[in-house]
Amino acid sequence: MQLETISSISTPIGEGAIAIVRLSGIDAVEIADKLYRGKNKLKDVDSHTINYGHIVDPETNETVEEVMVAVMRAPRTYTREDIVEINCHGGVHTINHILRLTLKHGAEMAEPGEFTKRAFLNGRIDLSQAEGIMDFIRSKTDEASKVANQQMQGRLKTYIESLRQEILEILAQVEVNIDYPEYDDVEEATTAFLLEEAVKIEEKIATLLKTSKEGRILREGLNTVIVGKPNVGKSSLLNYLIQDNRAIVTDIAGTTRDILEEYVNVNGIPLKLVDTAGIRETDDVVERIGVERSREALSNAELILYVIDYTQELTDEDREILENLQGRKVIIIVNKLDLTQKLNVDELIPYGFNIVQTSITEGTGVDDLEENIRDLFFSGGLNMSDSTYVSNNRHIHLLESAKQSIHDAVEAAKLDIPVDMIQIDLVKTWQLLGEVIGQDVSEELIDQLFAQFCLGK
Ligand code: GDP
Ligand code: ZN
């Protein structure tokens, strides 16, 4: 079945002066030719060429815009279909006009993510690569985009494929044992073999899953709140972090939340600073902890930066709060180190939290804070170049199921359950791993995934 030719506005990542209308499908060139006036008809130009000309409304003969048109013929294209890209410098109005003309002359409006979906359906990329592209578009920092990038390049895919291959080999070996028994107690020997191999597979899946927590932080940001009494330096810290690091503003549809958030990139870790409006506007955050919303922000926080004033003695209120924060990831920031000491820092030690000392006005100690954050969440350091990070929720979920099913196999083997029952668990593991890279995925799931893409990708 031939898919319809689709069209949409596809502006490059980051805003640029150039806007693109992109067509993909069997009629892409024909549709473009109805609108394009240039030296040659587009159907006669070589593939992968850029052609200068004008877009003209064929009904009125009115010239809409001066354009450069790229013609790329299947299969060496992003979607593996014929692609025509109409590049123009015009504003929103012009680009919309061109889009409408393509729709009027035979193209269908592309759904969000449909270009990438076609690349997938036409076999150019696998599902984990497609999701990598999606994450790349949304990624908040350079480190996060490296994870997405790796995934796009198929790193996860390669790893999963080799795991699946191992499982197939185990299953094949089991078949051989059963078909050509060399010894009497073949069933027993096979169970022992299965146990040994299944344990190895389980370990590999577990290792992969361990990276998921770090991967998720890199992708979505670390939920962080700054708390402390009035006047200790919370706003100063927030502003310092924002100025010191690139503030990352998100304007991606669907990420808008009720609570105001701001992203800052701390040594490659995106901190999602929650409820910063409160910190900016009012200076009574401790009192506001009584407010439902702030309490929620605090209880959802993965990292709590608790700021204390070096020039004040520790109060009972401080002690109570520190008591209540037990078990959470907290960094105590003793601030205003440039002023006269009143605080007994030793009193903070029993609470067991990391303590850093800063003078935000003088800019000292903030490096320590940033290092502390990294150590707290990335025990093995943050090394993107030699590990495969899993950062996508759907992958994590599937890998958890796969781990459970291989674990079932291990348990079954230990209990001397018949070999064919253990085989079922292995097959299931193999299938679940396959779903990560898009084997056996239902159409519905595919549609749901690609609907999350930005329009024009
Ligand atoms: P917040 O109420 O916790 O948000 O505190 P602010 O950030 O508004 O700071 C309160 C006051 O303390 C301001 O006048 C800041 O300039 C000052 N301040 C913040 N950090 C330091 C510091 O490290 N040293 C000194 N000397 N003053 C600071
Ligand atoms: Zn403040």
Short mmCIF file of C-alpha atoms and ligand atoms in Angstrom, two decimals:
data_model
loop_
_atom_site.label_atom_id
_atom_site.label_comp_id
_atom_site.label_asym_id
_atom_site.label_seq_id
_atom_site.Cartn_x
_atom_site.Cartn_y
_atom_site.Cartn_z
CA MET A 1 0.00 0.00 0.00
CA GLN A 2 1.33 3.41 -0.98
CA LEU A 3 1.19 6.11 1.69
CA GLU A 4 -0.12 9.54 0.82
CA THR A 5 2.30 12.36 0.19
CA ILE A 6 2.60 14.48 3.30
CA SER A 7 3.59 18.08 3.84
CA SER A 8 4.38 20.28 6.79
CA ILE A 9 6.43 23.22 7.96
CA SER A 10 9.72 21.90 9.18
CA THR A 11 11.87 24.58 10.67
CA PRO A 12 15.37 23.57 11.66
CA ILE A 13 16.17 23.05 15.36
CA GLY A 14 16.73 26.42 16.95
CA GLU A 15 15.14 29.33 15.24
CA GLY A 16 16.65 30.29 11.95
CA ALA A 17 15.86 32.82 9.31
CA ILE A 18 15.03 30.02 6.92
CA ALA A 19 11.73 28.18 7.00
CA ILE A 20 11.14 24.93 5.19
CA VAL A 21 8.08 23.26 3.79
CA ARG A 22 8.85 19.61 3.49
CA LEU A 23 7.01 17.13 1.30
CA SER A 24 7.49 13.38 1.45
CA GLY A 25 5.89 10.70 -0.67
CA ILE A 26 5.36 9.35 -4.14
CA ASP A 27 3.81 12.62 -5.45
CA ALA A 28 6.18 15.02 -3.69
CA VAL A 29 7.97 16.10 -6.86
CA GLU A 30 4.80 16.30 -8.92
CA ILE A 31 3.05 18.49 -6.35
CA ALA A 32 6.07 20.76 -6.03
CA ASP A 33 6.26 21.11 -9.81
CA LYS A 34 2.74 22.54 -9.88
CA LEU A 35 3.93 25.42 -7.71
CA TYR A 36 7.55 25.84 -8.76
CA ARG A 37 8.86 28.01 -11.58
CA GLY A 38 12.54 27.66 -12.32
CA LYS A 39 15.06 26.80 -15.04
CA ASN A 40 13.96 23.17 -15.14
CA LYS A 41 10.99 21.18 -14.01
CA LEU A 42 11.84 19.50 -10.71
CA LYS A 43 10.98 16.11 -12.21
CA ASP A 44 13.93 16.60 -14.59
CA VAL A 45 16.57 17.67 -12.08
CA ASP A 46 19.09 15.29 -10.54
CA SER A 47 18.45 13.83 -7.14
CA HIS A 48 20.01 15.62 -4.17
CA THR A 49 20.22 18.99 -5.88
CA ILE A 50 19.14 22.42 -4.75
CA ASN A 51 17.26 24.48 -7.29
CA TYR A 52 16.64 28.19 -7.41
CA GLY A 53 13.23 29.48 -8.49
CA HIS A 54 9.90 30.91 -7.38
CA ILE A 55 6.73 29.56 -5.87
CA VAL A 56 3.73 30.71 -7.84
CA ASP A 57 0.07 30.19 -7.04
CA PRO A 58 -1.03 28.35 -10.21
CA GLU A 59 -4.58 29.66 -9.94
CA THR A 60 -3.75 33.36 -9.75
CA ASN A 61 -0.26 33.24 -11.24
CA GLU A 62 0.80 35.40 -8.31
CA THR A 63 4.44 34.93 -7.22
CA VAL A 64 4.48 33.97 -3.58
CA GLU A 65 8.17 33.78 -2.79
CA GLU A 66 11.70 33.34 -4.07
CA VAL A 67 12.87 29.88 -3.00
CA MET A 68 15.56 27.22 -3.05
CA VAL A 69 14.08 23.78 -3.57
CA ALA A 70 15.91 20.62 -2.58
CA VAL A 71 14.90 17.46 -4.42
CA MET A 72 15.87 14.13 -2.91
CA ARG A 73 14.63 10.96 -4.46
CA ALA A 74 13.97 7.67 -2.72
CA PRO A 75 15.51 5.65 -1.27
CA ARG A 76 18.46 7.76 -0.11
CA THR A 77 16.32 10.09 2.01
CA TYR A 78 15.24 10.52 5.61
CA THR A 79 11.90 8.81 5.02
CA ARG A 80 13.11 6.58 2.17
CA GLU A 81 10.45 8.29 0.06
CA ASP A 82 10.86 11.14 -2.43
CA ILE A 83 11.41 14.33 -0.45
CA VAL A 84 11.11 17.92 -1.62
CA GLU A 85 12.13 20.74 0.69
CA ILE A 86 11.06 24.26 -0.19
CA ASN A 87 13.36 26.71 1.60
CA CYS A 88 12.36 30.31 1.93
CA HIS A 89 13.34 33.38 3.91
CA GLY A 90 9.82 34.68 4.18
CA GLY A 91 7.95 35.15 7.40
CA VAL A 92 5.22 33.07 8.96
CA HIS A 93 2.64 34.30 6.51
CA THR A 94 4.59 33.27 3.42
CA ILE A 95 5.55 29.87 4.74
CA ASN A 96 1.94 29.16 5.68
CA HIS A 97 0.86 30.23 2.23
CA ILE A 98 3.27 27.77 0.62
CA LEU A 99 2.10 25.00 2.95
CA ARG A 100 -1.53 25.70 2.03
CA LEU A 101 -0.66 25.54 -1.68
CA THR A 102 0.94 22.11 -1.26
CA LEU A 103 -2.16 20.91 0.58
CA LYS A 104 -4.43 22.34 -2.07
CA HIS A 105 -2.49 20.56 -4.80
CA GLY A 106 -2.49 17.06 -3.46
CA ALA A 107 -0.51 16.75 -0.21
CA GLU A 108 -1.92 15.74 3.15
CA MET A 109 -0.99 17.65 6.28
CA ALA A 110 1.66 15.62 8.12
CA GLU A 111 0.83 14.48 11.62
CA PRO A 112 3.36 15.28 14.35
CA GLY A 113 6.30 12.94 13.98
CA GLU A 114 5.04 11.51 10.73
CA PHE A 115 8.28 11.98 8.81
CA THR A 116 10.14 10.03 11.43
CA LYS A 117 7.35 7.49 11.58
CA ARG A 118 7.78 6.91 7.87
CA ALA A 119 11.51 6.52 8.30
CA PHE A 120 10.62 3.82 10.81
CA LEU A 121 7.90 2.17 8.74
CA ASN A 122 10.14 2.15 5.70
CA GLY A 123 12.83 0.44 7.71
CA ARG A 124 15.39 3.20 7.77
CA ILE A 125 15.55 3.47 11.55
CA ASP A 126 14.43 1.25 14.40
CA LEU A 127 12.14 2.31 17.19
CA SER A 128 14.84 3.08 19.74
CA GLN A 129 16.54 5.32 17.19
CA ALA A 130 13.25 7.10 16.49
CA GLU A 131 12.74 7.68 20.18
CA GLY A 132 16.31 8.92 20.38
CA ILE A 133 15.45 11.55 17.81
CA MET A 134 12.41 12.54 19.84
CA ASP A 135 14.46 12.86 23.02
CA PHE A 136 17.14 14.76 21.15
CA ILE A 137 14.61 17.37 20.13
CA ARG A 138 13.55 17.76 23.71
CA SER A 139 16.86 17.34 25.48
CA LYS A 140 17.76 20.02 27.93
CA THR A 141 21.52 20.00 28.04
CA ASP A 142 24.47 18.85 26.04
CA GLU A 143 24.96 15.75 28.18
CA ALA A 144 21.33 14.86 27.73
CA SER A 145 21.62 15.29 24.02
CA LYS A 146 24.61 12.96 24.01
CA VAL A 147 22.44 10.22 25.52
CA ALA A 148 19.79 10.83 22.92
CA ASN A 149 22.44 10.91 20.25
CA GLN A 150 23.93 7.59 21.22
CA GLN A 151 20.50 6.09 21.13
CA MET A 152 19.90 7.54 17.69
CA GLN A 153 23.08 5.95 16.51
CA GLY A 154 21.78 2.62 17.59
CA ARG A 155 23.95 1.93 20.59
CA LEU A 156 21.10 0.58 22.64
CA LYS A 157 19.92 -1.32 19.63
CA THR A 158 23.27 -3.07 19.22
CA TYR A 159 23.35 -4.00 22.90
CA ILE A 160 19.80 -5.34 22.88
CA GLU A 161 20.37 -7.25 19.67
CA SER A 162 23.36 -9.03 21.11
CA LEU A 163 21.40 -9.92 24.24
CA ARG A 164 18.61 -11.34 22.11
CA GLN A 165 21.13 -13.27 20.08
CA GLU A 166 22.53 -14.81 23.25
CA ILE A 167 19.06 -15.91 24.27
CA LEU A 168 18.49 -17.49 20.87
CA GLU A 169 21.75 -19.37 21.18
CA ILE A 170 20.77 -20.66 24.60
CA LEU A 171 17.43 -21.81 23.23
CA ALA A 172 19.15 -23.47 20.29
CA GLN A 173 21.55 -25.28 22.60
CA VAL A 174 18.62 -26.55 24.64
CA GLU A 175 17.00 -27.92 21.48
CA VAL A 176 20.22 -29.69 20.54
CA ASN A 177 20.51 -31.25 23.98
CA ILE A 178 16.97 -32.51 23.83
CA ASP A 179 17.13 -33.80 20.27
CA TYR A 180 20.50 -35.50 20.59
CA PRO A 181 20.83 -36.61 24.18
CA GLU A 182 24.41 -37.72 24.78
CA TYR A 183 23.81 -38.64 28.32
CA ASP A 184 21.01 -40.13 30.39
CA ASP A 185 20.34 -37.22 32.66
CA VAL A 186 19.99 -34.76 29.81
CA GLU A 187 17.13 -32.93 31.44
CA GLU A 188 19.18 -32.29 34.56
CA ALA A 189 22.23 -31.12 32.63
CA THR A 190 20.10 -28.84 30.49
CA THR A 191 18.49 -27.26 33.53
CA ALA A 192 21.94 -26.59 35.00
CA PHE A 193 23.05 -25.03 31.72
CA LEU A 194 19.89 -22.89 31.58
CA LEU A 195 20.39 -21.71 35.14
CA GLU A 196 23.93 -20.63 34.48
CA GLU A 197 23.07 -18.78 31.27
CA ALA A 198 19.88 -17.16 32.58
CA VAL A 199 21.79 -15.73 35.52
CA LYS A 200 24.20 -14.09 33.07
CA ILE A 201 21.39 -12.58 31.04
CA GLU A 202 19.69 -11.29 34.17
CA GLU A 203 22.89 -9.58 35.24
CA LYS A 204 23.25 -7.89 31.89
CA ILE A 205 19.71 -6.57 31.93
CA ALA A 206 20.21 -5.38 35.51
CA THR A 207 23.36 -3.50 34.51
CA LEU A 208 21.53 -1.81 31.70
CA LEU A 209 18.69 -0.86 34.02
CA LYS A 210 21.07 0.67 36.52
CA THR A 211 21.93 3.34 34.02
CA SER A 212 18.31 4.27 33.69
CA LYS A 213 18.17 6.41 36.78
CA GLU A 214 21.07 8.48 35.61
CA GLY A 215 19.71 8.54 32.10
CA ARG A 216 16.36 9.80 33.29
CA ILE A 217 17.99 12.61 35.27
CA LEU A 218 19.94 13.66 32.21
CA ARG A 219 16.86 13.60 30.09
CA GLU A 220 14.26 15.13 32.37
CA GLY A 221 16.31 17.07 34.87
CA LEU A 222 16.79 16.59 38.58
CA ASN A 223 13.85 17.91 40.59
CA THR A 224 15.45 20.42 42.90
CA VAL A 225 14.17 22.86 45.51
CA ILE A 226 16.01 25.60 47.34
CA VAL A 227 14.73 26.09 50.88
CA GLY A 228 15.77 28.07 53.92
CA LYS A 229 14.73 30.92 56.17
CA PRO A 230 14.23 34.44 54.85
CA ASN A 231 17.36 36.36 54.01
CA VAL A 232 19.81 33.45 54.03
CA GLY A 233 20.61 33.87 50.33
CA LYS A 234 18.21 31.63 48.40
CA SER A 235 17.45 34.18 45.71
CA SER A 236 21.13 35.02 45.45
CA LEU A 237 21.97 31.34 44.98
CA LEU A 238 19.29 30.88 42.35
CA ASN A 239 20.46 33.92 40.43
CA TYR A 240 24.06 32.84 40.71
CA LEU A 241 23.28 29.39 39.31
CA ILE A 242 21.29 30.89 36.48
CA GLN A 243 24.02 33.33 35.55
CA ASP A 244 26.88 30.94 36.08
CA ASN A 245 25.24 28.31 33.95
CA ARG A 246 23.27 28.51 30.84
CA ALA A 247 19.65 28.89 31.88
CA ILE A 248 17.58 26.56 29.85
CA VAL A 249 14.15 27.66 28.89
CA THR A 250 11.67 25.10 27.75
CA ASP A 251 9.05 26.04 25.27
CA ILE A 252 8.15 22.59 24.08
CA ALA A 253 4.44 21.99 23.88
CA GLY A 254 3.17 19.68 26.56
CA THR A 255 5.87 20.44 29.08
CA THR A 256 4.08 23.38 30.61
CA ARG A 257 3.23 22.60 34.20
CA ASP A 258 1.38 24.39 36.94
CA ILE A 259 4.45 24.97 39.00
CA LEU A 260 6.96 27.33 37.50
CA GLU A 261 10.23 25.61 36.77
CA GLU A 262 13.57 26.75 35.58
CA TYR A 263 16.41 24.65 34.27
CA VAL A 264 20.03 25.26 34.95
CA ASN A 265 22.85 23.16 33.66
CA VAL A 266 25.28 22.28 36.44
CA ASN A 267 28.30 20.50 34.99
CA GLY A 268 26.08 18.82 32.46
CA ILE A 269 23.38 17.86 34.92
CA PRO A 270 20.12 19.65 34.28
CA LEU A 271 18.65 20.85 37.56
CA LYS A 272 14.96 21.44 37.36
CA LEU A 273 14.45 24.12 39.96
CA VAL A 274 10.87 23.87 41.05
CA ASP A 275 8.73 26.69 42.35
CA THR A 276 11.33 29.33 41.75
CA ALA A 277 8.63 31.98 41.55
CA GLY A 278 8.20 31.69 45.29
CA ILE A 279 11.90 32.14 45.84
CA ARG A 280 12.08 35.12 43.58
CA GLU A 281 9.07 36.93 44.92
CA THR A 282 8.67 36.15 48.58
CA ASP A 283 11.26 35.62 51.21
CA ASP A 284 9.35 33.41 53.57
CA VAL A 285 9.89 30.00 52.09
CA VAL A 286 9.98 28.19 55.41
CA GLU A 287 6.58 29.59 56.25
CA ARG A 288 5.38 28.72 52.80
CA ILE A 289 6.31 25.10 53.48
CA GLY A 290 2.97 25.08 55.24
CA VAL A 291 1.36 25.86 51.92
CA GLU A 292 0.14 22.77 50.13
CA ARG A 293 1.93 23.44 46.87
CA SER A 294 5.35 24.08 48.34
CA ARG A 295 5.02 21.02 50.50
CA GLU A 296 4.33 19.01 47.41
CA ALA A 297 7.32 20.51 45.62
CA LEU A 298 9.43 19.64 48.64
CA SER A 299 8.15 16.09 48.88
CA ASN A 300 8.65 15.49 45.15
CA ALA A 301 12.12 16.97 45.18
CA GLU A 302 14.98 14.62 44.43
CA LEU A 303 17.48 17.16 45.65
CA ILE A 304 16.97 19.68 48.43
CA LEU A 305 19.35 22.59 48.75
CA TYR A 306 18.94 23.80 52.31
CA VAL A 307 20.50 27.22 52.81
CA ILE A 308 21.62 28.31 56.27
CA ASP A 309 23.08 31.64 57.34
CA TYR A 310 26.63 31.56 58.75
CA THR A 311 25.91 34.69 60.76
CA GLN A 312 22.99 33.16 62.67
CA GLU A 313 22.95 30.52 65.36
CA LEU A 314 21.12 27.30 64.60
CA THR A 315 17.52 27.52 65.86
CA ASP A 316 15.09 24.85 67.01
CA GLU A 317 13.19 25.46 63.83
CA ASP A 318 16.29 24.58 61.80
CA ARG A 319 16.79 21.45 63.85
CA GLU A 320 13.22 20.38 63.32
CA ILE A 321 13.45 20.86 59.59
CA LEU A 322 16.76 19.00 59.38
CA GLU A 323 15.19 16.21 61.40
CA ASN A 324 12.28 16.04 58.98
CA LEU A 325 14.59 15.88 56.00
CA GLN A 326 16.24 12.66 57.17
CA GLY A 327 16.43 10.08 54.43
CA ARG A 328 16.26 12.67 51.67
CA LYS A 329 19.06 13.86 49.41
CA VAL A 330 19.98 17.15 51.00
CA ILE A 331 22.94 19.45 50.63
CA ILE A 332 23.30 21.99 53.41
CA ILE A 333 24.67 25.25 52.12
CA VAL A 334 26.23 27.37 54.81
CA ASN A 335 26.17 30.79 53.23
CA LYS A 336 27.63 34.24 53.96
CA LEU A 337 31.00 32.82 54.88
CA ASP A 338 32.50 36.24 54.22
CA LEU A 339 30.74 37.65 57.30
CA THR A 340 31.25 37.12 61.03
CA GLN A 341 30.54 33.60 62.22
CA LYS A 342 27.74 32.87 64.65
CA LEU A 343 26.81 29.40 63.44
CA ASN A 344 28.46 26.38 64.98
CA VAL A 345 28.99 24.27 61.86
CA ASP A 346 29.79 21.18 63.97
CA GLU A 347 26.17 21.14 65.06
CA LEU A 348 25.17 20.28 61.50
CA ILE A 349 27.37 17.21 61.20
CA PRO A 350 25.15 14.72 63.09
CA TYR A 351 22.39 15.11 60.51
CA GLY A 352 24.64 13.31 58.04
CA PHE A 353 24.08 15.56 55.05
CA ASN A 354 26.76 16.91 52.76
CA ILE A 355 27.75 20.40 53.83
CA VAL A 356 29.23 23.05 51.60
CA GLN A 357 30.27 26.53 52.67
CA THR A 358 29.71 29.43 50.34
CA SER A 359 29.81 33.12 49.98
CA ILE A 360 27.51 33.73 47.11
CA THR A 361 28.22 37.43 46.94
CA GLU A 362 31.91 36.61 46.54
CA GLY A 363 31.25 33.58 44.37
CA THR A 364 33.19 31.17 46.58
CA GLY A 365 32.16 27.59 47.31
CA VAL A 366 29.69 27.27 44.47
CA ASP A 367 32.08 24.95 42.62
CA ASP A 368 32.05 22.68 45.68
CA LEU A 369 28.29 22.70 45.57
CA GLU A 370 28.26 21.70 41.93
CA GLU A 371 30.74 18.92 42.56
CA ASN A 372 28.65 17.69 45.47
CA ILE A 373 25.56 17.48 43.32
CA ARG A 374 27.38 15.40 40.77
CA ASP A 375 28.80 13.02 43.37
CA LEU A 376 25.42 12.57 44.99
CA PHE A 377 23.74 11.34 41.81
CA PHE A 378 26.48 10.06 39.58
CA SER A 379 28.56 7.84 41.78
CA GLY A 380 30.60 6.50 38.92
CA GLY A 381 31.20 9.96 37.49
CA LEU A 382 29.47 11.19 34.43
CA ASN A 383 31.08 9.49 31.52
CA MET A 384 28.95 9.54 28.46
CA SER A 385 31.47 8.10 26.09
CA ASP A 386 31.70 4.52 27.26
CA SER A 387 28.41 3.42 28.66
CA THR A 388 25.03 2.80 27.20
CA TYR A 389 22.48 4.87 29.02
CA VAL A 390 18.84 3.92 29.05
CA SER A 391 16.78 7.03 29.48
CA ASN A 392 13.42 6.40 27.95
CA ASN A 393 10.50 5.43 30.20
CA ARG A 394 9.09 2.91 27.77
CA HIS A 395 12.47 1.19 27.48
CA ILE A 396 12.88 1.14 31.24
CA HIS A 397 9.48 -0.41 31.70
CA LEU A 398 10.15 -3.11 29.11
CA LEU A 399 13.58 -3.85 30.52
CA GLU A 400 12.07 -4.24 33.97
CA SER A 401 9.57 -6.74 32.59
CA ALA A 402 12.35 -8.54 30.73
CA LYS A 403 14.37 -8.71 33.92
CA GLN A 404 11.38 -10.17 35.76
CA SER A 405 10.83 -12.80 33.14
CA ILE A 406 14.48 -13.90 33.02
CA HIS A 407 14.38 -13.93 36.80
CA ASP A 408 11.40 -16.29 36.59
CA ALA A 409 13.54 -18.53 34.40
CA VAL A 410 16.32 -18.51 36.98
CA GLU A 411 13.92 -19.40 39.78
CA ALA A 412 12.29 -22.11 37.70
CA ALA A 413 15.66 -23.66 36.91
CA LYS A 414 16.56 -23.68 40.58
CA LEU A 415 13.33 -25.52 41.36
CA ASP A 416 13.98 -28.14 38.66
CA ILE A 417 10.89 -27.17 36.78
CA PRO A 418 10.65 -28.93 33.38
CA VAL A 419 12.89 -27.44 30.70
CA ASP A 420 10.08 -26.48 28.36
CA MET A 421 8.57 -24.25 31.04
CA ILE A 422 11.88 -22.44 31.45
CA GLN A 423 12.09 -22.03 27.69
CA ILE A 424 8.83 -20.11 27.77
CA ASP A 425 10.31 -17.52 30.13
CA LEU A 426 13.34 -17.16 27.88
CA VAL A 427 11.20 -16.63 24.82
CA LYS A 428 9.21 -14.03 26.68
CA THR A 429 12.40 -12.22 27.70
CA TRP A 430 13.53 -12.28 24.09
CA GLN A 431 10.20 -10.80 22.97
CA LEU A 432 10.24 -8.03 25.58
CA LEU A 433 13.76 -7.05 24.57
CA GLY A 434 12.55 -7.01 20.98
CA GLU A 435 9.87 -4.50 21.86
CA VAL A 436 12.53 -2.04 22.99
CA ILE A 437 13.90 -1.93 19.47
CA GLY A 438 10.52 -2.05 17.82
CA GLN A 439 10.09 -5.70 16.96
CA ASP A 440 6.60 -6.96 17.61
CA VAL A 441 5.22 -3.59 18.55
CA SER A 442 1.54 -3.05 17.99
CA GLU A 443 0.47 -0.39 15.53
CA GLU A 444 -1.35 1.48 18.24
CA LEU A 445 1.82 1.87 20.25
CA ILE A 446 3.68 3.12 17.21
CA ASP A 447 1.03 5.77 16.54
CA GLN A 448 1.10 6.84 20.16
CA LEU A 449 4.86 7.18 20.15
CA PHE A 450 5.13 9.17 16.98
CA ALA A 451 2.32 11.49 18.00
CA GLN A 452 4.72 12.80 20.63
CA PHE A 453 7.09 14.19 18.05
CA CYS A 454 7.25 17.83 17.22
CA LEU A 455 5.44 18.75 14.07
CA GLY A 456 7.59 18.67 10.99
CA LYS A 457 10.03 16.04 12.19
P1 GDP B 1 16.66 34.94 50.53
O1 GDP B 1 15.70 35.71 51.34
O2 GDP B 1 17.01 33.67 51.19
O3 GDP B 1 16.25 34.77 49.11
O4 GDP B 1 18.01 35.79 50.53
P2 GDP B 1 18.55 36.77 49.42
O5 GDP B 1 19.22 36.04 48.35
O6 GDP B 1 17.46 37.71 49.05
O7 GDP B 1 19.70 37.51 50.25
C1 GDP B 1 19.43 38.30 51.39
C2 GDP B 1 20.56 39.28 51.56
O8 GDP B 1 21.76 38.61 51.85
C3 GDP B 1 20.83 40.11 50.32
O9 GDP B 1 21.13 41.43 50.69
C4 GDP B 1 22.05 39.44 49.71
O10 GDP B 1 22.84 40.34 48.97
C5 GDP B 1 22.78 38.98 50.94
N1 GDP B 1 23.66 37.85 50.71
C6 GDP B 1 23.36 36.70 50.05
N2 GDP B 1 24.43 35.88 50.04
C7 GDP B 1 25.42 36.51 50.69
C8 GDP B 1 26.80 36.18 51.01
O11 GDP B 1 27.32 35.12 50.71
N3 GDP B 1 27.51 37.12 51.70
C9 GDP B 1 26.96 38.32 52.07
N4 GDP B 1 27.74 39.16 52.72
N5 GDP B 1 25.70 38.65 51.79
C10 GDP B 1 24.92 37.77 51.11
ZN ZN B 2 14.75 35.77 48.23
#
